[in-house]
Structures are given as structure tokens and as C-alpha cells.
Coordinates of C-alpha atoms in Angstrom, one line a residue:
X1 CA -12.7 -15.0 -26.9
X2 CA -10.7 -11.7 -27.6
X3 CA -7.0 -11.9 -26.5
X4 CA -5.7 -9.7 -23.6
X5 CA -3.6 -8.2 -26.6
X6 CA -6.5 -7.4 -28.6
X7 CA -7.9 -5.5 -26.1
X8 CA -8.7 -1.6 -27.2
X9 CA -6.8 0.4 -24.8
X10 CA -4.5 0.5 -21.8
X11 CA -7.8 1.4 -19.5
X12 CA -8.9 -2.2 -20.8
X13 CA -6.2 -4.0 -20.0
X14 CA -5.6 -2.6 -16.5
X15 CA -9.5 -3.2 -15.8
X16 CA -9.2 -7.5 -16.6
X17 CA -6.2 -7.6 -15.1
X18 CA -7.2 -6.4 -12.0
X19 CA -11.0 -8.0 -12.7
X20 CA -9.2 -11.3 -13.1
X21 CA -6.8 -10.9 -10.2
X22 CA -9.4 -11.2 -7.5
X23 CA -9.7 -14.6 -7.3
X24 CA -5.6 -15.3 -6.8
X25 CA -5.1 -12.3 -4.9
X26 CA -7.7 -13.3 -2.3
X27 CA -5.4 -16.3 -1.6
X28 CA -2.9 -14.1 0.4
X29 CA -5.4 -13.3 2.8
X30 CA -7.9 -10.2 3.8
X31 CA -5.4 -7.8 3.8
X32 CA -5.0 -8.4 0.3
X33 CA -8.3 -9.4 -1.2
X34 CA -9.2 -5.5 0.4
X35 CA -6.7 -3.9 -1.4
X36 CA -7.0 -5.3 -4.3
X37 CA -10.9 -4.7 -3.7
X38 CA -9.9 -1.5 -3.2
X39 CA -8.0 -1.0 -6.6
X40 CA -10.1 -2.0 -8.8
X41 CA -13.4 0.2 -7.6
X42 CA -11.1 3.5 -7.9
X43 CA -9.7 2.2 -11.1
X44 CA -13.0 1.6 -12.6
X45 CA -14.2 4.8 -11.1
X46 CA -11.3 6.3 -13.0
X47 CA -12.2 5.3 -15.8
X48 CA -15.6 5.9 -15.6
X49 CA -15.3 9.5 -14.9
X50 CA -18.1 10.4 -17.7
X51 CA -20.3 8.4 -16.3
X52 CA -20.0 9.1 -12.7
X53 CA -23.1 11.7 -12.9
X54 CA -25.2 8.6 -14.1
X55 CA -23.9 6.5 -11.7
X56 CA -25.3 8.3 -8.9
X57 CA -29.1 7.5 -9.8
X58 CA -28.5 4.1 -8.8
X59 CA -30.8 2.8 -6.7
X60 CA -28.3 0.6 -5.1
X61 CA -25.8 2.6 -4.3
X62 CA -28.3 5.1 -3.2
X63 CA -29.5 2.9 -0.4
X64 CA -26.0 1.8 0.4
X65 CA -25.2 5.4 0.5
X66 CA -28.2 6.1 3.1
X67 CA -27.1 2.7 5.3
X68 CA -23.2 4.1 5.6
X69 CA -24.3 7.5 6.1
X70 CA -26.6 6.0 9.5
X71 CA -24.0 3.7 10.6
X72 CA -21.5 6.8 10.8
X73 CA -23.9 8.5 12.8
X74 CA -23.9 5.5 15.3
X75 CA -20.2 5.5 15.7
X76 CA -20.0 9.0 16.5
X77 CA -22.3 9.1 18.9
X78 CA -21.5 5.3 20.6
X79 CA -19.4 5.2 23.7
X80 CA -16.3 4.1 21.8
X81 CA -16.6 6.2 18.5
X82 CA -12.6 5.6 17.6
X83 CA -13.2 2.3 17.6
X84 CA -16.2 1.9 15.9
X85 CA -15.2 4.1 13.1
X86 CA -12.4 1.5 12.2
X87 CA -15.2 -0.7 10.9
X88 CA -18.2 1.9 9.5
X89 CA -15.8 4.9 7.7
X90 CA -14.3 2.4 5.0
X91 CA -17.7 -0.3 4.7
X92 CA -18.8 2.2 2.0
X93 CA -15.8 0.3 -0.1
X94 CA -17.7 -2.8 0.0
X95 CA -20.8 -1.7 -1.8
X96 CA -18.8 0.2 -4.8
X97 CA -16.4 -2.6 -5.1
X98 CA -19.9 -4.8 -5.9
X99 CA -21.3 -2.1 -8.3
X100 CA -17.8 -1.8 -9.7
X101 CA -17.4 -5.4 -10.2
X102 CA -21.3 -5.7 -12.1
X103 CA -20.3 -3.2 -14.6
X104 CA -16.5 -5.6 -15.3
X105 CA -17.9 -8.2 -15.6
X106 CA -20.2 -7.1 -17.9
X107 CA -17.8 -5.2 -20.6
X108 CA -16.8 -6.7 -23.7
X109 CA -20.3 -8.7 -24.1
X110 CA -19.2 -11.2 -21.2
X111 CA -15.8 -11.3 -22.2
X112 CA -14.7 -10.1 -19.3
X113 CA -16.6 -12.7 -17.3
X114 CA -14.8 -15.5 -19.1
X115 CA -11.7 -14.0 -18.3
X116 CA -13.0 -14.0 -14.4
X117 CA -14.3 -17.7 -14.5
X118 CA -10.9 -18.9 -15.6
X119 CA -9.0 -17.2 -13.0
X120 CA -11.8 -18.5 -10.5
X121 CA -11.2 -22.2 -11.7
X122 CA -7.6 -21.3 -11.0
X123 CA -7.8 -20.1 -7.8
X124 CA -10.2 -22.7 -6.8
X125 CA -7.6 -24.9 -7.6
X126 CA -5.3 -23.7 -5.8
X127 CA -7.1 -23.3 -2.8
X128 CA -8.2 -27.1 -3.3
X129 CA -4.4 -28.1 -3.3
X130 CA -3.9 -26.3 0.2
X131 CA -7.0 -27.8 1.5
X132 CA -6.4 -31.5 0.5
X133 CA -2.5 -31.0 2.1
X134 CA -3.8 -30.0 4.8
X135 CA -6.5 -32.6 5.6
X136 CA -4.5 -35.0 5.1
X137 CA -0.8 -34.1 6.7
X138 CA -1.4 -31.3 8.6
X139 CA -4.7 -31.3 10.9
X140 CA -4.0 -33.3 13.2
X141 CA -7.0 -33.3 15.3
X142 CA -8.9 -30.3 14.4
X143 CA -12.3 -30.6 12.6
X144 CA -12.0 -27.3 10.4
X145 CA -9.2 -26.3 7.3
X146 CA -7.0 -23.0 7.3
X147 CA -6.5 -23.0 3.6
X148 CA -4.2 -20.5 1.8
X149 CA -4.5 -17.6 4.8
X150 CA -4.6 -18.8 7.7
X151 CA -8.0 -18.3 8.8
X152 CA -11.1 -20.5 9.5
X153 CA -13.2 -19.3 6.3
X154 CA -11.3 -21.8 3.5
X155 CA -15.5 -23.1 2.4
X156 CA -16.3 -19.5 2.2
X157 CA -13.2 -18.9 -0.7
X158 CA -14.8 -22.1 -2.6
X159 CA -17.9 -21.3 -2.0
X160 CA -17.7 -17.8 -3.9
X161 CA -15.2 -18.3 -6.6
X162 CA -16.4 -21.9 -7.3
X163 CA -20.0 -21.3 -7.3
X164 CA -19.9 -18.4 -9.4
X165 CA -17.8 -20.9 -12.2
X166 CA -20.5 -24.0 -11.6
X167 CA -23.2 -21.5 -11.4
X168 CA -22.0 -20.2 -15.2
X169 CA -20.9 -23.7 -16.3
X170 CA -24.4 -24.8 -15.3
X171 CA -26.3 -22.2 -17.9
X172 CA -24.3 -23.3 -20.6
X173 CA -25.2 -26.3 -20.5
X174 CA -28.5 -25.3 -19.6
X175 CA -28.6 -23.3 -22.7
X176 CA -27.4 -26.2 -24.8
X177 CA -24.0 -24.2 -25.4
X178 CA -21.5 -25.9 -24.0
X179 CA -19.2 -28.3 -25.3
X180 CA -19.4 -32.4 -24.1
X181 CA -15.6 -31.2 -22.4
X182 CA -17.0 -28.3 -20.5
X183 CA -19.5 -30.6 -19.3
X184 CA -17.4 -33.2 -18.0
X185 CA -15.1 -30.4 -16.4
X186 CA -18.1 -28.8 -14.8
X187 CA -19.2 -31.8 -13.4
X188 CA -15.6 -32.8 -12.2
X189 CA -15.3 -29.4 -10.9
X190 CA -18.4 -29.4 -8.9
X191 CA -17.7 -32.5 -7.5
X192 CA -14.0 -31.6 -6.1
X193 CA -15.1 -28.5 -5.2
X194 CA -18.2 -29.9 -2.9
X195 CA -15.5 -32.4 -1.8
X196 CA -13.3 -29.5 -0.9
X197 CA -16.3 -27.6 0.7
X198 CA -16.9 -30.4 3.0
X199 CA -13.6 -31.6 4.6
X200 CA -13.3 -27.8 5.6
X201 CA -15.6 -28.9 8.6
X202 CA -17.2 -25.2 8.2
X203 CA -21.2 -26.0 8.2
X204 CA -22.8 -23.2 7.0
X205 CA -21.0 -22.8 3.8
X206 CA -21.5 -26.3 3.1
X207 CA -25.1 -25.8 3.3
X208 CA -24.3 -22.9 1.5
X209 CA -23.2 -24.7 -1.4
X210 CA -25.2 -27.1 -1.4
X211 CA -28.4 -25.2 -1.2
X212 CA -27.1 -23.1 -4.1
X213 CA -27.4 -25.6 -5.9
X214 CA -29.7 -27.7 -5.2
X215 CA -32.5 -24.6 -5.1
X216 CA -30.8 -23.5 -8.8
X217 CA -32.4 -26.8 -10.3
X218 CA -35.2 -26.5 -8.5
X219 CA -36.4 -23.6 -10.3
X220 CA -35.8 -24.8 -13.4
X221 CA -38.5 -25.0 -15.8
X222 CA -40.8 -26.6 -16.6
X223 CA -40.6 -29.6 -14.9
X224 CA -40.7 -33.1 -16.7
X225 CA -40.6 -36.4 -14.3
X226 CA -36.9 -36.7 -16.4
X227 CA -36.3 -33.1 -14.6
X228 CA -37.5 -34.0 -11.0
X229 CA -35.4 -37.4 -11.6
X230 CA -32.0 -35.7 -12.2
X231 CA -32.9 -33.1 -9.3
X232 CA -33.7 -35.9 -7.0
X233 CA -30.7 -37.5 -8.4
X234 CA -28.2 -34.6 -8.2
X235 CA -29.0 -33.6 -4.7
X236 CA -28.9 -37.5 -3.8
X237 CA -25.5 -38.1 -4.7
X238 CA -23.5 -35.6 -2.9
X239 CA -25.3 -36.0 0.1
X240 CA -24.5 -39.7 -0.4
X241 CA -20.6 -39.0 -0.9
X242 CA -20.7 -36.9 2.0
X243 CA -22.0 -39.4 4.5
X244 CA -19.4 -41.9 2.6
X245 CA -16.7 -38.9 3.5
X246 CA -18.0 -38.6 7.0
X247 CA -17.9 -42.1 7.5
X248 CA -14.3 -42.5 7.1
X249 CA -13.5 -39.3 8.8
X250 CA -14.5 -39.6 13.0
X251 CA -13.8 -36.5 13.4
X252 CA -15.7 -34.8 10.8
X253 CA -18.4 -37.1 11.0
X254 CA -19.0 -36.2 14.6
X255 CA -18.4 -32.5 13.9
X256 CA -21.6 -33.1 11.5
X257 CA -23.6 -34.9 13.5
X258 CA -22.6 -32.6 17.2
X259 CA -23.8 -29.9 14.5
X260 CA -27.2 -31.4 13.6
X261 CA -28.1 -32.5 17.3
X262 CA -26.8 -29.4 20.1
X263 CA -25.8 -26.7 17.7
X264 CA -28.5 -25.4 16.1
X265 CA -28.3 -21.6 16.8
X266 CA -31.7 -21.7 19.3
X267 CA -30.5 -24.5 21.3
X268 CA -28.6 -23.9 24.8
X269 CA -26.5 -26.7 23.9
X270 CA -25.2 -24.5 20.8
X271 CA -22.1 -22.3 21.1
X272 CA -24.1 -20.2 19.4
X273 CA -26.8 -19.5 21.5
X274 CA -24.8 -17.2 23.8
X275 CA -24.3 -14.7 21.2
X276 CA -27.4 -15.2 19.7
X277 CA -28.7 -13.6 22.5
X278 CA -26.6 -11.5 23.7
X279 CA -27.0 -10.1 19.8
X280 CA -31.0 -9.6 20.7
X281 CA -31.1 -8.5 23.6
X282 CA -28.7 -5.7 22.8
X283 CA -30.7 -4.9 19.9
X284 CA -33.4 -4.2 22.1
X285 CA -31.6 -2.5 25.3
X286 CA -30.7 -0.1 22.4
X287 CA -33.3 -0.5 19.4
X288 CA -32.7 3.3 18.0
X289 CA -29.0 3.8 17.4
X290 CA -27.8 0.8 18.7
X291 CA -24.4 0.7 20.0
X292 CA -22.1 1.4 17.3
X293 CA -20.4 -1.1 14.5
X294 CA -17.6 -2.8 16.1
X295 CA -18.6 -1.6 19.7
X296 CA -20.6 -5.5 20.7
X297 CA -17.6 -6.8 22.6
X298 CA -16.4 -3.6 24.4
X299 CA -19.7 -3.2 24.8
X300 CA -20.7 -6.3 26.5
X301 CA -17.2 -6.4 28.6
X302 CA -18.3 -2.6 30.1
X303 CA -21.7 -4.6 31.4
X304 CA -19.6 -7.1 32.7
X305 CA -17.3 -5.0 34.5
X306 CA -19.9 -3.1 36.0
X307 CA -21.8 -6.3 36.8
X308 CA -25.3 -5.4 35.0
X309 CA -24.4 -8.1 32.3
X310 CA -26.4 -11.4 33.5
X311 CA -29.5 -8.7 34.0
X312 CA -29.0 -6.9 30.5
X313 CA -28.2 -9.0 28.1
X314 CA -28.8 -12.2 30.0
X315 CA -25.3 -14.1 29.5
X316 CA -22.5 -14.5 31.2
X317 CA -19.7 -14.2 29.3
X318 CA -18.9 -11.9 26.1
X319 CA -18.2 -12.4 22.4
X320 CA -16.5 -10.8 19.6
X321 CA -19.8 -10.1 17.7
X322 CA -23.7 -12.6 17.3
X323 CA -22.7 -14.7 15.0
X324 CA -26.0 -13.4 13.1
X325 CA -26.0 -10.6 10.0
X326 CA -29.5 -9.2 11.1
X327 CA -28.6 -9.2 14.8
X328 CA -25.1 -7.2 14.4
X329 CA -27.2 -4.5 12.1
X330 CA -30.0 -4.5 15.3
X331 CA -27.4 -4.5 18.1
X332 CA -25.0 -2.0 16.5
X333 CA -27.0 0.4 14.0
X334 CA -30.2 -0.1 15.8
X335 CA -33.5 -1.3 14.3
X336 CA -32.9 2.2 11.7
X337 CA -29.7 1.0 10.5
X338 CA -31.5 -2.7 10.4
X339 CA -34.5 -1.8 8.3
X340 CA -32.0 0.1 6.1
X341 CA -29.7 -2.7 5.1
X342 CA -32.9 -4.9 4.5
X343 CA -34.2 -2.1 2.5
X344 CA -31.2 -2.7 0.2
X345 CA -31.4 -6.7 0.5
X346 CA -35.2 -6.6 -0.4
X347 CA -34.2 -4.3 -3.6
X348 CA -31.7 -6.9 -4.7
X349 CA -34.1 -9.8 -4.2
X350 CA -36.9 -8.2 -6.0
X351 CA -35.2 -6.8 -9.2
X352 CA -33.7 -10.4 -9.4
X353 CA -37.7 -11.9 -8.6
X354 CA -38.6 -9.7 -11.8
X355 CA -36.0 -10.7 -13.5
X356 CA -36.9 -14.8 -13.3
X357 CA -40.6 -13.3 -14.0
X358 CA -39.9 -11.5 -17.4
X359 CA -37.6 -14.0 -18.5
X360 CA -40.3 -16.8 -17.7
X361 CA -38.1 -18.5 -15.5
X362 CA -35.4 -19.0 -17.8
X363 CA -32.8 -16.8 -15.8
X364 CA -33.1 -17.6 -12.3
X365 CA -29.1 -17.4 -11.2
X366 CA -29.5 -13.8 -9.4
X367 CA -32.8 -14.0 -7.8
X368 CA -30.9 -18.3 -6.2
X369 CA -27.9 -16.0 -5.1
X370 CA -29.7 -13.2 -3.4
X371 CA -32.1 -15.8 -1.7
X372 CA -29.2 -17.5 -0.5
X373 CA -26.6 -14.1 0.7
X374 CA -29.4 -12.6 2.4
X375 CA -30.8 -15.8 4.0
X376 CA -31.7 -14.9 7.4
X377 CA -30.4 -18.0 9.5
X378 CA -26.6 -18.0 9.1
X379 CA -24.6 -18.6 12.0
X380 CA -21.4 -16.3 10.9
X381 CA -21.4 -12.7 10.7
X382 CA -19.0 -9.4 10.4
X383 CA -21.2 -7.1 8.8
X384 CA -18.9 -4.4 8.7
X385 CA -15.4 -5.5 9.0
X386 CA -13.4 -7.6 6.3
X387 CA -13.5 -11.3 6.8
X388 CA -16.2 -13.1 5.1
X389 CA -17.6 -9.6 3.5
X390 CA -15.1 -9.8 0.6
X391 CA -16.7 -13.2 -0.5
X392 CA -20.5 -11.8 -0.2
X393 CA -20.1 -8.5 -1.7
X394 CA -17.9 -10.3 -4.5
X395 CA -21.0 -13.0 -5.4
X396 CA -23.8 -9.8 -5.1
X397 CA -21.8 -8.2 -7.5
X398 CA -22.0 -11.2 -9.8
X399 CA -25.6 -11.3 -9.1
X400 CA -25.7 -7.6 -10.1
X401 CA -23.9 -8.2 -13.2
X402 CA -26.6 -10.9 -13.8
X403 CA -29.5 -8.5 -13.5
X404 CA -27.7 -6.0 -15.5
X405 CA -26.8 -7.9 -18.5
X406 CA -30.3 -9.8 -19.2
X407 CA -32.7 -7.6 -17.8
X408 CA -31.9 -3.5 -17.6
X409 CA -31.4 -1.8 -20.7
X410 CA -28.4 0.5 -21.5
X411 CA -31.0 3.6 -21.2
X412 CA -32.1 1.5 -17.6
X413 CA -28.8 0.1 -16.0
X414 CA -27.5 3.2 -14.3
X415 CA -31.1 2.9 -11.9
X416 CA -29.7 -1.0 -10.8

């Protein structure tokens, strides 16, 4: 692997450093992950001045182009425009920070991504070290982990920086490539880091991790009754050490099993059913430009006051947004704005379908990551603002990069 030192030029060596500072920089928090976000998609646009013409045929940023444009339109004509421009004027960042991040990884012939992968082991370390203090001296009696910042999305750091190194780890070995150490690290790794995904108490990027992985072997083939064995196997044993985790863990265990039983999202018993529907039915009180990103809570409290709430949106309280991707995009951009962003999901998902296709289902990493990000049941949401954004627009970059690097041609990579 090619030193930081034996790196061409200056450009080069800003460009790892701040490639490889993502992971450790997200620690501090959102304010920092976006700035640092932030950095290095003008730096790599500053570099990349040449190639800023080509650039623009992408057809990813194109559509991401079209979605921000309509979103801007829906804060300046909502009721609260100020407001909701706080969330839909700087979203475009999220979009060229993935494209920016595709093209990093990719430079040197990978190098860079090895560089990445180490930092992410590091920072998943890290986190793991907060999390495992905290679980055990700090908690008290609450079911989910802070982590490094503070806030209640400590899974959603593992699940993007560690998946993206078990998720490599996993194709070397795959490929017959790696090293009987890197094995035994990635299984380690994968192992604490599920552990560390789990005590977090947060349930949907546990099944997030978990379902990564589990639908990655899946769709490995071909299939030998060896194969199904070690599938059967490897999705046995962590749910086995989860139930052992649960077992000696009351509260966890009955944060699991409250989960399973009342809170399914369509059950009135859920705490997500109320925003659930209040999500739908302002989607459909307002299906054309919807009522503006970041408007759902001043939104629903102006029903309230005027006492049309219970007949509108059928609730009777308010939240801070639906707790649903697709039914923020319908309730604040209208179904336009929602047809848009699935426009750009489905163009994701199907250049990474072709990609498993022409590479006979030997490279099936981007097409299990874009299943997974764009999944439609997922019970946390902030489509435009920060929060758990950084972490998906970070892993569809890597899924980008993946596309990029086996599929498109130099002549072809500008149209990703």
C-alpha cells in the first residue's frame, strides 16, 4: 500500500486526509461530521475543476439536482418558508458529498479505500469503547446508548463505518485474498461490532446490520449444501448470542421483545403509529407540494391550535417528523418530490441490479446496500436535516464507488 508520503502531490495528500478523517471526525457529533462533509466535496470539487464539465452528465447528480430544485420550490411557497429553507437550501450537500466520496475512494486503484477502512476500524473502535462504558457504568436504567455525541443514533455510527469494513473484509476473503489474520480480525470485528450494535437498544439498525449481512451471503453464488450450511450457520449464531445478551440484560431483553409484540409501526400499540399517520394523512391533505421540508411539526401544531387536527390528520397530539423516509418526502415535497427521490433510489438499485447481472453474481455488495438504504419500512427518518443522513449518504457513496470501480468504464463513469 503506497505511503501517505509517497503520495504524488499536495492535492493527494489533502484528499486522504480529509477521506480518512470521516470516520473520527463523525465522533464529535453532527455538527462536525457536516463540516467535515462539507470539506471534503469542495475540496474534491477543487480539485476536480477539469472535470467539472463531465461531471455534470451524471445521472445521479442530475436527478438529485431535479429533487433539490422541487423541494426549494416547496419551501418557498409553504406557510413557514424561513423555516423550511433551513433544511431544503443546504440538502443539495448531501448528494455531492456521496458523489464526492465514490470518486475518493476510488483513486489510487483502491488505495484510497484502504486508507478509509483503517480509519473506519479505528473509529469503530472507538465508538465501541464509549458504548461498552456506557452500558456498563453509566445507563442506569435506560434501554438505548449515547455513544461519543450525545445522541440516540450510536448503532447507526457502527452500522455505517463497520459494515462498510466487514462488508470489504468479507470480499477478500471471498476472493480468496486475504490473509488467515485478516480473517480472524474480520470475524472478531464483526462479532464486537454486532455486540456493540445490539446493547445500543436501537432496533432498526440492528436489523440493519444484521440483514446486511445476512442478505450479502445469501446472494452468494452458487450455492453448495456447504454454502447454505455456513449461511444457516452464520445467521444462527448471532441471533443465538443476542438472545444469550438479552437474557442477561431485563431491560434490553424487554425492550426487544415490547418491540416485537406492540411496536411494529402499523400497530396502535406502537409509538410509531401516531406519526405514521399523521405522516399519511398529511401526504394526502397535501399530495402536490406538500407542506414544505421541515414544516411537519409547525404544521401539525397550526391544526392543533385551530382545532381541525383530530379531523385532518386523525391524531391527537404532534411530532417532530413520521418516523418514515417515504412519508416525510409525501407529507413535505408532495407525491412530485416523492416520485422524484424514488426516481433517484430506483437508478441506484438498478445500476447496482446490473451490476450483480454482468458480473454473474460475483459482485453483489452495492446492489445488498442499496436494497437495504432504500428499504421502505424503517421506522427513523430526517430526510432533509443532518442526523442520521450523514451515515446514509456516506454508505451510498461507498455503494457508488462500488458500481464505479467494477462496472463503468473510465469513458462511462461520469453518467453514474
Amino acid at each position: 500500500m503506497t505511503s501517505f508520503f509517497q503520495l504524488d502531490s499536495i492535492k493527494d495528500r489533502i484528499l486522504l486526509l480529509l477521506l480518512t478523517a470521516m470516520p473520527i471526525v463523525a465522533l464529535a457529533g453532527n455538527a462536525a461530521a457536516d463540516l467535515g462533509m462539507v470539506l471534503t466535496t469542495l475540496s474534491f470539487l477543487a480539485v476536480s475543476l477539469p472535470d467539472l464539465k463531465r461531471f455534470s452528465k451524471s445521472r445521479f447528480l442530475r436527478l438529485s439536482t431535479v429533487f433539490w430544485v422541487w423541494i426549494l420550490f416547496c419551501s418557498a411557497i409553504s406557510a413557514f418558508p424561513s423555516h423550511s429553507f433551513q433544511d431544503s437550501l443546504p440538502w443539495i450537500r448531501f448528494p455531492l458529498y456521496a458523489y464526492a466520496l465514490s470518486h475518493l475512494i476510488g483513486r489510487k486503484g483502491g488505495q484510497y479505500l484502504r486508507y478509509f477502512v483503517i480509519a473506519a476500524v479505528l473509529g469503530t473502535l472507538i465508538e465501541m469503547a464509549f458504548i461498552v462504558h456506557e452500558y456498563f457504568f453509566v445507563r442506569g436504567d435506560l434501554a438505548r446508548l449515547h455513544g461519543t455525541f450525545g445522541k440516540l443514533i450510536a448503532g447507526w455510527y457502527l452500522d455505517c463505518f463497520s459494515l462498510i469494513v466487514i462488508l470489504w473484509g468479507f470480499e477478500k476473503i471471498r476472493q480468496g485474498t486475504a490473509s488467515l489474520r485478516l480473517c480472524w480480525f474480520i470475524g472478531l470485528f464483526t462479532a464486537l461490532t454486532a455486540y456493540g450494535v445490539l446493547i445500543t437498544g436501537e432496533i432498526m439498525s440492528t436489523l440493519f446490520f444484521v440483514g446486511t449481512i445476512g442478505l450479502y451471503w445469501v446472494l452468494q453464488r452458487p450455492y453448495s449444501a456447504r454454502k447454505l450450511g455456513l449461511i444457516v450457520a452464520g445467521l444462527a449464531v448471532p441471533l443465538a448470542g443476542g438472545l444469550l445478551v438479552s437474557h442477561f440484560d431485563p431491560i434490553l431483553q424487554e425492550r426487544l421483545i415490547h418491540s416485537i409484540v406492540a411496536r411494529l409501526p402499523w400497530m396502535e400499540s406502537s409509538d410509531y403509529h401516531l406519526p405514521w399517520t399523521s405522516g399519511l394523512y398529511m401526504g394526502l391533505e397535501n399530495p402536490i407540494l406538500g407542506i414544505g421540508p421541515k414544516n411537519f411539526n409547525p404544521y401539525c401544531l397550526t391544526l392543533k391550535d385551530a382545532g381541525t387536527l383530530p379531523a385532518l390528520l386523525h391524531v391527537s397530539e404532534c411530532q417532530w417528523h413520521p418516523h418514515n423516509l417515504y412519508l416525510q418526502l409525501m407529507a413535505e415535497a408532495g407525491l412530485p418530490g416523492l416520485i422524484l427521490f424514488s426516481a433517484l433510489a430506483v437508478y441506484v438499485f438498478v445500476a447496482a441490479y446490473r451490476h450483480s447481472v454482468l458480473t454473474h453474481w460475483t459482485e453483489n455488495l452495492s446492489l445488498v446496500l442499496a436494497f437495504v438504504l432504500f428499504f421502505p419500512i424503517q421506522t427513523y427518518s430526517q430526510a432533509f436535516g443532518q442526523s442520521k443522513n450523514f451515515y446514509f449518504w456516506t454508505m451510498l457513496g461507498f455503494v457508488l464507488s462500488l458500481i464505479r470501480q467494477h462496472f463503468y468504464t473510465p469513458a462511462q463513469d461520469e453518467r453514474l
